[in-house]
C-alpha cells in the first residue's frame, strides 16, 4: 500500500466553472504529491469529449443526447450567470487577462501530472458515448473502482 | 467501535440525476460491506416522499412548499436538460433500454441492503413535512447525528 | 499536531440554501469541538461580501461581475424554486416562523465559534473583488492552504 496521500473527485457536473474548480483542486493536490483521481460521471463526462470526434452510429435517444450535450470542455456553460453563453465568454476573458488557465489547459496539465482521469462506464452506456469520442489516455471504470480509491482517500469530493 | 468502512452522503439536491448518483454510490458501498448513511436534507427530502400520502393540515407556507415540491423520487426533475419534464422521460427511457435501475428501484435496493436513510428533522420542520408523508422504515435525526457518522467516515460526500 | 477533529467545507455555490447547509454543518461541527474551515471560492465568495461596501475602481469586466453578483449573504437566491426572488422571501419567512437562523445570523455565529472563514485569492483576482468589499476578520488563501487543511480533515465537503 502506498504512503502517498490520496485525493478523489467525482465530477458529476457539466458546468465549466465547477469543472474548473475540480481541476484546480486536482492539479493542486498532484503538485503536493497526492495520488489524484477524477471520476467523471453523468454530465461531467462532457469535459472529456473530443471537440471533433468522428460521428458514430447510435440509437435515436443516444444520438439526441450526443447532439444536445456540449462537445468537450471548451463548450461547457456556467452554473450561474450563463446568460445564453455570454457568461463563459466573460470568464474566459478574465482568465486570459489574469494569466490564469482555461479548462482545456487545466485538463492538459492534469494529464501531464498523471492525475488519473476516469470515465464512468455506466454513464457511457446510458448516454451512448463511445471511447472514440473521448480524450486519449483516460481510463474506464465503474463505481466499484471509484469506491476502492475513495475509501483510502484523504480528501474525497463530489462536484 | 466497528471495523467496517463507513460511507456517508448528504443528499441536499432534489434532482433526479443527482439522487441517482447518490444512491448508486450508496448501493455500491453497501455491496462492498460499508456501513452507509444517506442524510436527506433540504430538497433531498423529496426523494423520501410517498407519492400518495394522505393530505395533512398545514400552515399556508408549508402547504405551498408541499404542493410545489415533487412528491417522491419518481416526480423529480433533472439538474441539466430538464426541458420541462422531457429530460426525465428520456433518462427513464434509456435506463429501461439499458436494463439499469430507476431512482425508486435504487431506493428500494438501498433499503434492502440496510443503507441507513435519514430524514433531516430541521428541514421537515422548516418545510412542514410530516413523518406520515415519508417512506416507512427511515430514521429521523439532525446535524449532530450526521456529524457523528461522518467524523468516522472513510468516504463523505455532499450531493 | 492537534488532536482535534477537523472539518473543511469548500463553499463554491452562491445559493442561499446551499450556503445555509454549509454554515449549519460548520456550526454543528464547531459545537462538537472540530476545527472548522470554510473555503469560499467562485460564487461562494458572495456570502462574504459586505452589503454596503464603498465602491472601488475596477476594470470593465470586474465592475460588471461586481454589479451582477449578489452583495452579501442576504441577497443570495435559492438553488431551487427561486421564483424571481419569491423563494428566498418564503424561506426567510419559514425560518423566522420556526425560530431558525438566517444565513447572516449563521455566518455571525460561525465567526463567534472561531470557524475559519477563508476567501479564495484566485477568485478575488478573477472576479475583481477587493478585501475592502468583504467581511472583516476573514482570512485570505489559495488552494494549497485548503489542501493542507483538507488532507488532515475527518469530514471534507464540497458544496
CSV table of C-alpha atoms in Angstrom, one decimal:
chain,number,residue,atom,x,y,z
A,1,UNK,CA,0.0,0.0,0.0
A,2,UNK,CA,1.3,3.4,-0.9
A,3,UNK,CA,2.2,6.0,1.7
A,4,UNK,CA,1.1,8.8,-0.6
A,5,UNK,CA,-1.9,10.9,0.3
A,6,UNK,CA,-4.9,10.4,-1.9
A,7,UNK,CA,-7.4,12.7,-3.4
A,8,UNK,CA,-10.5,11.6,-5.3
A,9,UNK,CA,-13.1,13.8,-7.0
A,10,UNK,CA,-16.4,12.7,-8.5
A,11,UNK,CA,-17.0,15.2,-11.3
A,12,UNK,CA,-20.8,14.9,-11.9
A,13,UNK,CA,-21.4,18.4,-13.1
A,14,UNK,CA,-21.2,19.5,-16.7
A,15,UNK,CA,-20.6,23.2,-15.8
A,16,UNK,CA,-17.5,25.0,-16.9
A,17,UNK,CA,-16.9,26.7,-13.6
A,18,UNK,CA,-17.5,23.6,-11.4
A,19,UNK,CA,-15.2,21.6,-13.7
A,20,UNK,CA,-12.6,24.4,-13.3
A,21,UNK,CA,-12.8,24.1,-9.5
A,22,UNK,CA,-12.4,20.3,-9.7
A,23,UNK,CA,-9.3,20.5,-11.9
A,24,UNK,CA,-7.7,23.3,-9.9
A,25,UNK,CA,-8.1,21.2,-6.7
A,26,UNK,CA,-6.8,18.1,-8.6
A,27,UNK,CA,-3.8,19.9,-10.0
A,28,UNK,CA,-3.0,21.4,-6.6
A,29,UNK,CA,-3.2,18.1,-4.9
A,30,UNK,CA,-1.0,16.5,-7.6
A,31,UNK,CA,1.6,19.3,-7.1
A,32,UNK,CA,1.6,18.3,-3.4
A,33,UNK,CA,2.3,14.8,-4.4
A,34,UNK,CA,-1.1,13.3,-3.8
A,35,UNK,CA,-2.3,10.4,-5.9
A,36,UNK,CA,-5.3,12.0,-7.6
A,37,UNK,CA,-8.3,10.5,-9.4
A,38,UNK,CA,-11.1,12.4,-11.1
A,39,UNK,CA,-14.1,10.1,-11.8
A,40,UNK,CA,-16.2,11.7,-14.5
A,41,UNK,CA,-19.8,10.6,-14.3
A,42,UNK,CA,-23.1,11.9,-15.8
A,43,UNK,CA,-22.7,15.4,-17.3
A,44,UNK,CA,-19.1,15.5,-16.1
A,45,UNK,CA,-18.2,13.2,-18.9
A,46,UNK,CA,-18.7,16.1,-21.3
A,47,UNK,CA,-15.4,17.5,-20.1
A,48,UNK,CA,-13.6,14.5,-21.6
A,49,UNK,CA,-15.3,14.7,-25.1
A,50,UNK,CA,-13.2,15.4,-28.1
A,51,UNK,CA,-14.3,18.5,-30.0
A,52,UNK,CA,-14.1,16.9,-33.4
A,53,UNK,CA,-14.7,13.2,-32.9
A,54,UNK,CA,-15.9,11.2,-36.0
A,55,UNK,CA,-19.6,10.7,-35.9
A,56,UNK,CA,-20.6,7.3,-34.6
A,57,UNK,CA,-23.8,5.3,-35.4
A,58,UNK,CA,-26.1,5.4,-32.4
A,59,UNK,CA,-29.7,4.9,-31.4
A,60,UNK,CA,-32.1,7.8,-31.6
A,61,UNK,CA,-32.0,8.8,-27.9
A,62,UNK,CA,-28.2,8.4,-27.7
A,63,UNK,CA,-27.9,10.5,-30.8
A,64,UNK,CA,-30.1,13.2,-29.3
A,65,UNK,CA,-28.1,13.2,-26.0
A,66,UNK,CA,-24.9,13.4,-28.0
A,67,UNK,CA,-26.1,16.3,-30.0
A,68,UNK,CA,-27.5,18.3,-27.1
A,69,UNK,CA,-24.6,17.9,-24.7
A,70,UNK,CA,-21.5,20.1,-25.0
A,71,UNK,CA,-18.7,18.6,-27.1
A,72,UNK,CA,-15.7,19.0,-24.8
A,73,UNK,CA,-14.5,21.3,-22.0
A,74,UNK,CA,-14.4,24.4,-24.1
A,75,UNK,CA,-18.1,24.2,-25.0
A,76,UNK,CA,-19.5,23.9,-21.4
A,77,UNK,CA,-21.7,26.5,-19.8
A,78,UNK,CA,-21.6,28.2,-16.4
A,79,UNK,CA,-23.6,27.0,-13.3
A,80,UNK,CA,-24.5,30.6,-12.6
A,81,UNK,CA,-24.9,33.7,-14.9
A,82,UNK,CA,-24.6,31.7,-18.1
A,83,UNK,CA,-26.5,34.4,-20.0
A,84,UNK,CA,-27.1,32.2,-23.0
A,85,UNK,CA,-23.3,31.7,-23.4
A,86,UNK,CA,-22.2,35.3,-22.6
A,87,UNK,CA,-21.0,34.2,-19.1
A,88,UNK,CA,-18.4,31.6,-20.3
A,89,UNK,CA,-17.0,34.3,-22.7
A,90,UNK,CA,-16.7,36.7,-19.8
A,91,UNK,CA,-15.0,34.1,-17.7
A,92,UNK,CA,-12.6,33.2,-20.4
A,93,UNK,CA,-11.7,36.8,-20.9
A,94,UNK,CA,-10.9,37.4,-17.2
A,95,UNK,CA,-8.9,34.1,-17.2
A,96,UNK,CA,-6.8,35.4,-20.1
A,97,UNK,CA,-6.5,38.9,-18.6
A,98,UNK,CA,-5.2,37.4,-15.3
A,99,UNK,CA,-3.0,34.8,-16.9
A,100,UNK,CA,-5.0,32.1,-15.3
A,101,UNK,CA,-5.6,28.7,-17.0
A,102,UNK,CA,-8.7,27.8,-19.1
A,103,UNK,CA,-10.4,24.5,-18.5
A,104,UNK,CA,-8.8,22.7,-21.5
A,105,UNK,CA,-5.4,23.9,-20.2
A,106,UNK,CA,-6.2,22.6,-16.7
A,107,UNK,CA,-7.1,19.2,-18.1
A,108,UNK,CA,-3.9,19.1,-20.1
A,109,UNK,CA,-1.9,20.0,-17.0
A,110,UNK,CA,-3.7,17.2,-15.1
A,111,UNK,CA,-2.8,14.7,-17.7
A,112,UNK,CA,0.9,15.8,-17.6
A,113,UNK,CA,0.8,15.5,-13.8
A,114,UNK,CA,-0.5,11.9,-14.0
A,115,UNK,CA,-3.9,12.7,-12.5
A,116,UNK,CA,-5.9,9.6,-13.2
A,117,UNK,CA,-8.9,10.7,-15.4
A,118,UNK,CA,-11.6,8.0,-15.3
A,119,UNK,CA,-14.7,7.8,-17.5
A,120,UNK,CA,-17.7,6.2,-15.8
A,121,UNK,CA,-18.7,3.2,-18.0
A,122,UNK,CA,-22.3,3.1,-16.8
A,123,UNK,CA,-22.8,6.7,-17.9
A,124,UNK,CA,-21.2,6.0,-21.3
A,125,UNK,CA,-23.6,3.2,-21.7
A,126,UNK,CA,-26.7,5.2,-20.7
A,127,UNK,CA,-25.8,8.3,-22.7
A,128,UNK,CA,-24.4,6.4,-25.6
A,129,UNK,CA,-20.9,7.8,-25.5
A,130,UNK,CA,-18.1,5.8,-27.2
A,131,UNK,CA,-14.4,5.6,-26.3
A,132,UNK,CA,-13.6,7.1,-29.7
A,133,UNK,CA,-15.4,10.3,-28.7
A,134,UNK,CA,-13.4,10.8,-25.6
A,135,UNK,CA,-9.9,12.1,-24.9
A,136,UNK,CA,-6.9,9.7,-25.3
A,137,UNK,CA,-5.1,8.4,-22.3
A,138,UNK,CA,-8.0,8.2,-19.9
A,139,UNK,CA,-9.3,5.1,-18.0
A,140,UNK,CA,-12.6,3.4,-18.0
A,141,UNK,CA,-14.2,2.1,-14.8
A,142,UNK,CA,-17.3,1.8,-12.7
A,143,UNK,CA,-18.4,2.8,-9.2
A,144,UNK,CA,-16.6,-0.2,-7.6
A,145,UNK,CA,-13.2,1.2,-8.8
A,146,UNK,CA,-14.1,4.7,-7.6
A,147,UNK,CA,-15.0,3.3,-4.1
A,148,UNK,CA,-11.8,1.4,-3.9
A,149,UNK,CA,-9.8,4.7,-4.4
A,150,UNK,CA,-12.1,6.8,-2.3
A,151,UNK,CA,-12.2,4.5,0.7
A,152,UNK,CA,-8.4,5.1,1.0
A,153,UNK,CA,-8.7,8.8,0.2
A,154,UNK,CA,-7.7,11.7,2.5
A,155,UNK,CA,-9.8,14.2,0.5
A,156,UNK,CA,-12.9,12.9,-1.3
A,157,UNK,CA,-15.2,15.4,-3.0
A,158,UNK,CA,-18.3,15.3,-5.1
A,159,UNK,CA,-18.5,18.2,-7.5
B,1,UNK,CA,-16.3,0.6,17.5
B,2,UNK,CA,-17.0,-1.3,14.3
B,3,UNK,CA,-14.2,-2.2,11.9
B,4,UNK,CA,-16.4,-1.7,8.9
B,5,UNK,CA,-15.6,1.1,6.5
B,6,UNK,CA,-18.1,3.9,6.6
B,7,UNK,CA,-19.7,6.0,3.8
B,8,UNK,CA,-21.9,9.0,4.4
B,9,UNK,CA,-23.8,11.1,1.9
B,10,UNK,CA,-25.6,14.3,2.5
B,11,UNK,CA,-28.3,14.4,-0.2
B,12,UNK,CA,-29.2,18.1,-0.4
B,13,UNK,CA,-30.3,18.1,-4.0
B,14,UNK,CA,-33.8,17.4,-5.3
B,15,UNK,CA,-32.6,16.5,-8.8
B,16,UNK,CA,-33.4,13.0,-10.2
B,17,UNK,CA,-29.9,12.6,-11.7
B,18,UNK,CA,-28.0,13.7,-8.6
B,19,UNK,CA,-30.2,11.5,-6.4
B,20,UNK,CA,-29.4,8.6,-8.8
B,21,UNK,CA,-25.7,9.3,-8.4
B,22,UNK,CA,-26.1,9.3,-4.6
B,23,UNK,CA,-28.0,6.1,-4.5
B,24,UNK,CA,-25.7,4.3,-7.0
B,25,UNK,CA,-22.6,5.2,-4.8
B,26,UNK,CA,-24.6,4.2,-1.6
B,27,UNK,CA,-25.6,0.8,-3.1
B,28,UNK,CA,-22.1,0.2,-4.4
B,29,UNK,CA,-20.6,1.0,-1.0
B,30,UNK,CA,-23.2,-1.3,0.8
B,31,UNK,CA,-22.3,-4.1,-1.6
B,32,UNK,CA,-18.7,-3.7,-0.5
B,33,UNK,CA,-19.8,-4.0,3.0
B,34,UNK,CA,-19.5,-0.4,4.1
B,35,UNK,CA,-21.9,1.0,6.7
B,36,UNK,CA,-23.7,3.6,4.6
B,37,UNK,CA,-25.9,6.6,5.7
B,38,UNK,CA,-27.7,8.9,3.4
B,39,UNK,CA,-28.7,12.1,5.2
B,40,UNK,CA,-31.6,13.7,3.3
B,41,UNK,CA,-31.8,17.5,3.8
B,42,UNK,CA,-33.5,20.4,2.1
B,43,UNK,CA,-34.7,19.4,-1.4
B,44,UNK,CA,-33.2,15.9,-1.0
B,45,UNK,CA,-36.1,15.1,1.3
B,46,UNK,CA,-38.4,14.9,-1.7
B,47,UNK,CA,-36.8,11.6,-2.6
B,48,UNK,CA,-38.3,10.2,0.5
B,49,UNK,CA,-41.9,11.5,0.0
B,50,UNK,CA,-44.7,9.0,-0.6
B,51,UNK,CA,-46.5,9.5,-3.9
B,52,UNK,CA,-49.9,9.2,-2.4
B,53,UNK,CA,-49.7,10.3,1.2
B,54,UNK,CA,-52.9,11.4,2.9
B,55,UNK,CA,-53.2,15.2,2.9
B,56,UNK,CA,-52.2,16.8,6.2
B,57,UNK,CA,-53.3,20.0,7.8
B,58,UNK,CA,-50.6,22.6,7.4
B,59,UNK,CA,-49.9,26.3,7.6
B,60,UNK,CA,-50.2,28.3,4.4
B,61,UNK,CA,-46.5,28.4,3.6
B,62,UNK,CA,-45.9,24.8,4.5
B,63,UNK,CA,-48.9,23.9,2.3
B,64,UNK,CA,-47.4,25.8,-0.6
B,65,UNK,CA,-44.0,24.2,-0.3
B,66,UNK,CA,-45.7,20.8,-0.1
B,67,UNK,CA,-47.6,21.4,-3.3
B,68,UNK,CA,-44.7,22.9,-5.2
B,69,UNK,CA,-42.2,20.3,-4.4
B,70,UNK,CA,-42.1,16.9,-6.2
B,71,UNK,CA,-44.0,14.1,-4.4
B,72,UNK,CA,-41.4,11.3,-4.3
B,73,UNK,CA,-38.4,10.1,-6.3
B,74,UNK,CA,-40.3,9.4,-9.5
B,75,UNK,CA,-41.5,13.0,-9.8
B,76,UNK,CA,-38.1,14.8,-9.5
B,77,UNK,CA,-36.6,16.8,-12.4
B,78,UNK,CA,-33.1,16.8,-13.8
B,79,UNK,CA,-30.3,19.1,-12.8
B,80,UNK,CA,-29.5,19.7,-16.5
B,81,UNK,CA,-31.6,19.5,-19.7
B,82,UNK,CA,-34.9,19.1,-17.8
B,83,UNK,CA,-36.8,20.5,-20.8
B,84,UNK,CA,-39.9,21.0,-18.8
B,85,UNK,CA,-40.1,17.4,-17.8
B,86,UNK,CA,-38.9,15.8,-21.2
B,87,UNK,CA,-35.4,15.2,-19.8
B,88,UNK,CA,-36.5,12.8,-17.0
B,89,UNK,CA,-38.6,10.9,-19.5
B,90,UNK,CA,-35.6,10.5,-21.8
B,91,UNK,CA,-33.4,9.4,-18.9
B,92,UNK,CA,-36.0,6.9,-17.8
B,93,UNK,CA,-36.3,5.5,-21.3
B,94,UNK,CA,-32.5,5.0,-21.6
B,95,UNK,CA,-32.5,3.4,-18.1
B,96,UNK,CA,-35.1,0.9,-19.2
B,97,UNK,CA,-33.4,0.3,-22.5
B,98,UNK,CA,-30.1,-0.5,-20.9
B,99,UNK,CA,-31.6,-2.5,-18.0
B,100,UNK,CA,-30.4,0.0,-15.5
B,101,UNK,CA,-32.3,0.9,-12.3
B,102,UNK,CA,-34.6,3.8,-11.9
B,103,UNK,CA,-34.4,6.0,-8.8
B,104,UNK,CA,-37.3,4.4,-7.0
B,105,UNK,CA,-35.7,1.0,-7.6
B,106,UNK,CA,-32.4,2.2,-6.3
B,107,UNK,CA,-34.0,3.5,-3.1
B,108,UNK,CA,-35.7,0.1,-2.6
B,109,UNK,CA,-32.4,-1.7,-3.1
B,110,UNK,CA,-30.7,0.6,-0.6
B,111,UNK,CA,-33.4,-0.2,2.0
B,112,UNK,CA,-32.9,-4.0,1.3
B,113,UNK,CA,-29.1,-3.5,1.8
B,114,UNK,CA,-29.7,-1.7,5.1
B,115,UNK,CA,-28.4,1.6,4.0
B,116,UNK,CA,-29.5,4.0,6.7
B,117,UNK,CA,-31.9,6.5,5.2
B,118,UNK,CA,-32.2,9.6,7.5
B,119,UNK,CA,-34.6,12.5,7.2
B,120,UNK,CA,-33.3,15.8,8.5
B,121,UNK,CA,-35.7,16.9,11.2
B,122,UNK,CA,-34.8,20.6,10.9
B,123,UNK,CA,-35.8,20.5,7.2
B,124,UNK,CA,-39.1,18.7,8.0
B,125,UNK,CA,-39.8,21.4,10.5
B,126,UNK,CA,-39.0,24.3,8.1
B,127,UNK,CA,-40.8,22.9,5.0
B,128,UNK,CA,-43.6,21.4,7.0
B,129,UNK,CA,-43.2,17.8,6.1
B,130,UNK,CA,-44.7,15.1,8.4
B,131,UNK,CA,-43.5,11.6,9.1
B,132,UNK,CA,-46.7,10.3,7.6
B,133,UNK,CA,-45.7,11.8,4.2
B,134,UNK,CA,-42.4,10.0,4.1
B,135,UNK,CA,-41.4,6.4,3.3
B,136,UNK,CA,-41.6,3.8,6.0
B,137,UNK,CA,-38.5,2.4,7.7
B,138,UNK,CA,-36.4,5.6,7.6
B,139,UNK,CA,-34.8,7.4,10.6
B,140,UNK,CA,-35.1,10.9,11.8
B,141,UNK,CA,-32.2,12.9,13.0
B,142,UNK,CA,-30.4,16.3,12.9
B,143,UNK,CA,-27.0,17.6,12.0
B,144,UNK,CA,-25.4,16.3,15.2
B,145,UNK,CA,-26.2,12.6,14.3
B,146,UNK,CA,-24.9,13.2,10.8
B,147,UNK,CA,-21.6,14.6,12.1
B,148,UNK,CA,-21.2,11.7,14.4
B,149,UNK,CA,-21.4,9.3,11.5
B,150,UNK,CA,-19.3,11.5,9.1
B,151,UNK,CA,-16.4,12.1,11.5
B,152,UNK,CA,-15.8,8.3,11.4
B,153,UNK,CA,-16.4,8.0,7.7
B,154,UNK,CA,-13.9,6.9,5.1
B,155,UNK,CA,-15.9,8.5,2.3
B,156,UNK,CA,-18.1,11.5,3.0
B,157,UNK,CA,-19.9,13.3,0.1
B,158,UNK,CA,-22.3,16.2,-0.2
B,159,UNK,CA,-24.5,15.8,-3.2
C,1,UNK,CA,-0.2,18.5,15.5
C,2,UNK,CA,-3.6,18.9,17.1
C,3,UNK,CA,-5.8,16.0,18.3
C,4,UNK,CA,-9.0,17.8,17.4
C,5,UNK,CA,-11.2,16.5,14.6
C,6,UNK,CA,-11.2,18.7,11.5
C,7,UNK,CA,-14.0,19.6,9.2
C,8,UNK,CA,-13.4,21.5,5.9
C,9,UNK,CA,-16.0,22.8,3.5
C,10,UNK,CA,-15.4,24.3,0.1
C,11,UNK,CA,-18.3,26.7,-0.5
C,12,UNK,CA,-18.4,27.1,-4.2
C,13,UNK,CA,-22.1,27.8,-4.5
C,14,UNK,CA,-23.7,31.2,-4.4
C,15,UNK,CA,-27.1,29.9,-3.4
C,16,UNK,CA,-28.7,30.9,-0.2
C,17,UNK,CA,-29.9,27.4,0.7
C,18,UNK,CA,-26.6,25.7,-0.1
C,19,UNK,CA,-24.7,28.3,1.9
C,20,UNK,CA,-27.2,27.7,4.8
C,21,UNK,CA,-26.4,24.0,4.7
C,22,UNK,CA,-22.7,24.7,4.7
C,23,UNK,CA,-22.9,27.0,7.7
C,24,UNK,CA,-25.3,24.7,9.6
C,25,UNK,CA,-22.8,21.8,9.2
C,26,UNK,CA,-19.9,24.1,10.1
C,27,UNK,CA,-21.6,25.5,13.2
C,28,UNK,CA,-22.6,22.0,14.3
C,29,UNK,CA,-19.0,20.7,13.8
C,30,UNK,CA,-17.6,23.7,15.8
C,31,UNK,CA,-20.1,23.0,18.6
C,32,UNK,CA,-18.7,19.4,18.7
C,33,UNK,CA,-15.2,20.9,19.0
C,34,UNK,CA,-14.0,20.3,15.5
C,35,UNK,CA,-11.5,22.7,13.9
C,36,UNK,CA,-13.6,24.0,11.0
C,37,UNK,CA,-12.6,25.8,7.8
C,38,UNK,CA,-15.0,27.2,5.2
C,39,UNK,CA,-13.0,27.9,2.0
C,40,UNK,CA,-15.2,30.3,-0.1
C,41,UNK,CA,-14.4,30.1,-3.8
C,42,UNK,CA,-16.1,31.2,-7.0
C,43,UNK,CA,-19.8,32.3,-6.3
C,44,UNK,CA,-19.4,31.2,-2.7
C,45,UNK,CA,-17.4,34.4,-2.1
C,46,UNK,CA,-20.7,36.4,-2.4
C,47,UNK,CA,-21.6,35.2,1.1
C,48,UNK,CA,-18.7,37.2,2.4
C,49,UNK,CA,-19.5,40.4,0.6
C,50,UNK,CA,-20.4,43.5,2.7
C,51,UNK,CA,-23.8,44.9,1.8
C,52,UNK,CA,-22.7,48.5,1.7
C,53,UNK,CA,-19.0,48.5,0.7
C,54,UNK,CA,-17.6,51.7,-0.7
C,55,UNK,CA,-17.4,51.5,-4.5
C,56,UNK,CA,-13.9,50.5,-5.7
C,57,UNK,CA,-12.3,51.4,-9.1
C,58,UNK,CA,-12.3,48.4,-11.3
C,59,UNK,CA,-11.8,47.3,-14.9
C,60,UNK,CA,-15.0,47.0,-17.0
C,61,UNK,CA,-15.5,43.2,-16.6
C,62,UNK,CA,-14.7,43.2,-12.9
C,63,UNK,CA,-17.2,46.0,-12.5
C,64,UNK,CA,-19.8,44.0,-14.3
C,65,UNK,CA,-19.3,40.9,-12.2
C,66,UNK,CA,-19.4,43.1,-9.1
C,67,UNK,CA,-22.7,44.6,-10.1
C,68,UNK,CA,-24.3,41.4,-11.2
C,69,UNK,CA,-23.4,39.2,-8.3
C,70,UNK,CA,-25.4,39.4,-5.0
C,71,UNK,CA,-23.9,41.8,-2.5
C,72,UNK,CA,-23.7,39.6,0.6
C,73,UNK,CA,-25.5,36.6,2.2
C,74,UNK,CA,-28.9,38.3,2.5
C,75,UNK,CA,-29.1,39.0,-1.3
C,76,UNK,CA,-28.4,35.4,-2.5
C,77,UNK,CA,-31.0,33.4,-4.4
C,78,UNK,CA,-32.2,29.8,-4.0
C,79,UNK,CA,-30.8,26.8,-5.9
C,80,UNK,CA,-34.4,25.6,-6.5
C,81,UNK,CA,-37.7,27.4,-6.7
C,82,UNK,CA,-36.1,30.8,-6.7
C,83,UNK,CA,-39.2,32.2,-8.4
C,84,UNK,CA,-37.5,35.5,-9.3
C,85,UNK,CA,-36.7,36.2,-5.7
C,86,UNK,CA,-40.0,35.0,-4.1
C,87,UNK,CA,-38.4,31.7,-2.9
C,88,UNK,CA,-35.8,33.4,-0.7
C,89,UNK,CA,-38.6,35.5,0.9
C,90,UNK,CA,-40.6,32.4,1.6
C,91,UNK,CA,-37.6,30.6,3.1
C,92,UNK,CA,-36.8,33.6,5.3
C,93,UNK,CA,-40.5,33.7,6.5
C,94,UNK,CA,-40.4,30.0,7.5
C,95,UNK,CA,-37.0,30.5,9.1
C,96,UNK,CA,-38.5,33.3,11.2
C,97,UNK,CA,-41.7,31.4,12.0
C,98,UNK,CA,-39.7,28.4,13.3
C,99,UNK,CA,-37.2,30.4,15.2
C,100,UNK,CA,-34.4,29.1,13.0
C,101,UNK,CA,-31.4,31.2,11.9
C,102,UNK,CA,-31.0,33.2,8.7
C,103,UNK,CA,-27.8,32.9,6.7
C,104,UNK,CA,-26.3,36.2,8.0
C,105,UNK,CA,-27.0,35.0,11.6
C,106,UNK,CA,-25.4,31.6,10.8
C,107,UNK,CA,-22.3,33.4,9.5
C,108,UNK,CA,-22.1,35.6,12.6
C,109,UNK,CA,-22.4,32.5,14.8
C,110,UNK,CA,-19.6,30.8,12.8
C,111,UNK,CA,-17.3,33.8,13.4
C,112,UNK,CA,-18.2,33.7,17.1
C,113,UNK,CA,-17.3,30.0,17.2
C,114,UNK,CA,-14.0,30.6,15.5
C,115,UNK,CA,-14.8,28.8,12.3
C,116,UNK,CA,-12.0,29.8,9.9
C,117,UNK,CA,-13.6,31.7,7.0
C,118,UNK,CA,-11.3,31.8,4.1
C,119,UNK,CA,-11.6,33.8,0.9
C,120,UNK,CA,-10.1,32.3,-2.2
C,121,UNK,CA,-7.5,34.8,-3.5
C,122,UNK,CA,-7.6,33.4,-7.0
C,123,UNK,CA,-11.3,34.0,-7.3
C,124,UNK,CA,-10.9,37.5,-5.8
C,125,UNK,CA,-8.4,38.2,-8.6
C,126,UNK,CA,-10.5,36.7,-11.3
C,127,UNK,CA,-13.8,38.4,-10.3
C,128,UNK,CA,-12.1,41.6,-9.2
C,129,UNK,CA,-13.2,41.5,-5.5
C,130,UNK,CA,-11.2,43.6,-3.0
C,131,UNK,CA,-10.6,42.9,0.7
C,132,UNK,CA,-12.4,46.1,1.5
C,133,UNK,CA,-15.6,44.6,0.0
C,134,UNK,CA,-15.5,41.5,2.2
C,135,UNK,CA,-16.4,40.9,5.8
C,136,UNK,CA,-13.8,41.8,8.5
C,137,UNK,CA,-12.0,39.0,10.4
C,138,UNK,CA,-11.7,36.6,7.5
C,139,UNK,CA,-8.5,35.0,6.1
C,140,UNK,CA,-7.1,35.0,2.5
C,141,UNK,CA,-5.6,32.0,1.0
C,142,UNK,CA,-5.3,29.7,-2.1
C,143,UNK,CA,-5.9,26.1,-3.0
C,144,UNK,CA,-2.6,25.0,-1.3
C,145,UNK,CA,-3.8,26.2,2.1
C,146,UNK,CA,-7.1,24.5,1.6
C,147,UNK,CA,-5.5,21.2,0.7
C,148,UNK,CA,-3.2,21.4,3.7
C,149,UNK,CA,-6.3,21.6,6.0
C,150,UNK,CA,-8.4,19.1,4.0
C,151,UNK,CA,-5.7,16.4,3.9
C,152,UNK,CA,-5.9,16.2,7.7
C,153,UNK,CA,-9.7,16.5,7.7
C,154,UNK,CA,-12.1,14.0,9.0
C,155,UNK,CA,-15.0,15.5,7.1
C,156,UNK,CA,-14.4,17.3,3.8
C,157,UNK,CA,-17.3,18.5,1.8
C,158,UNK,CA,-17.7,20.5,-1.5
C,159,UNK,CA,-20.9,22.5,-1.5
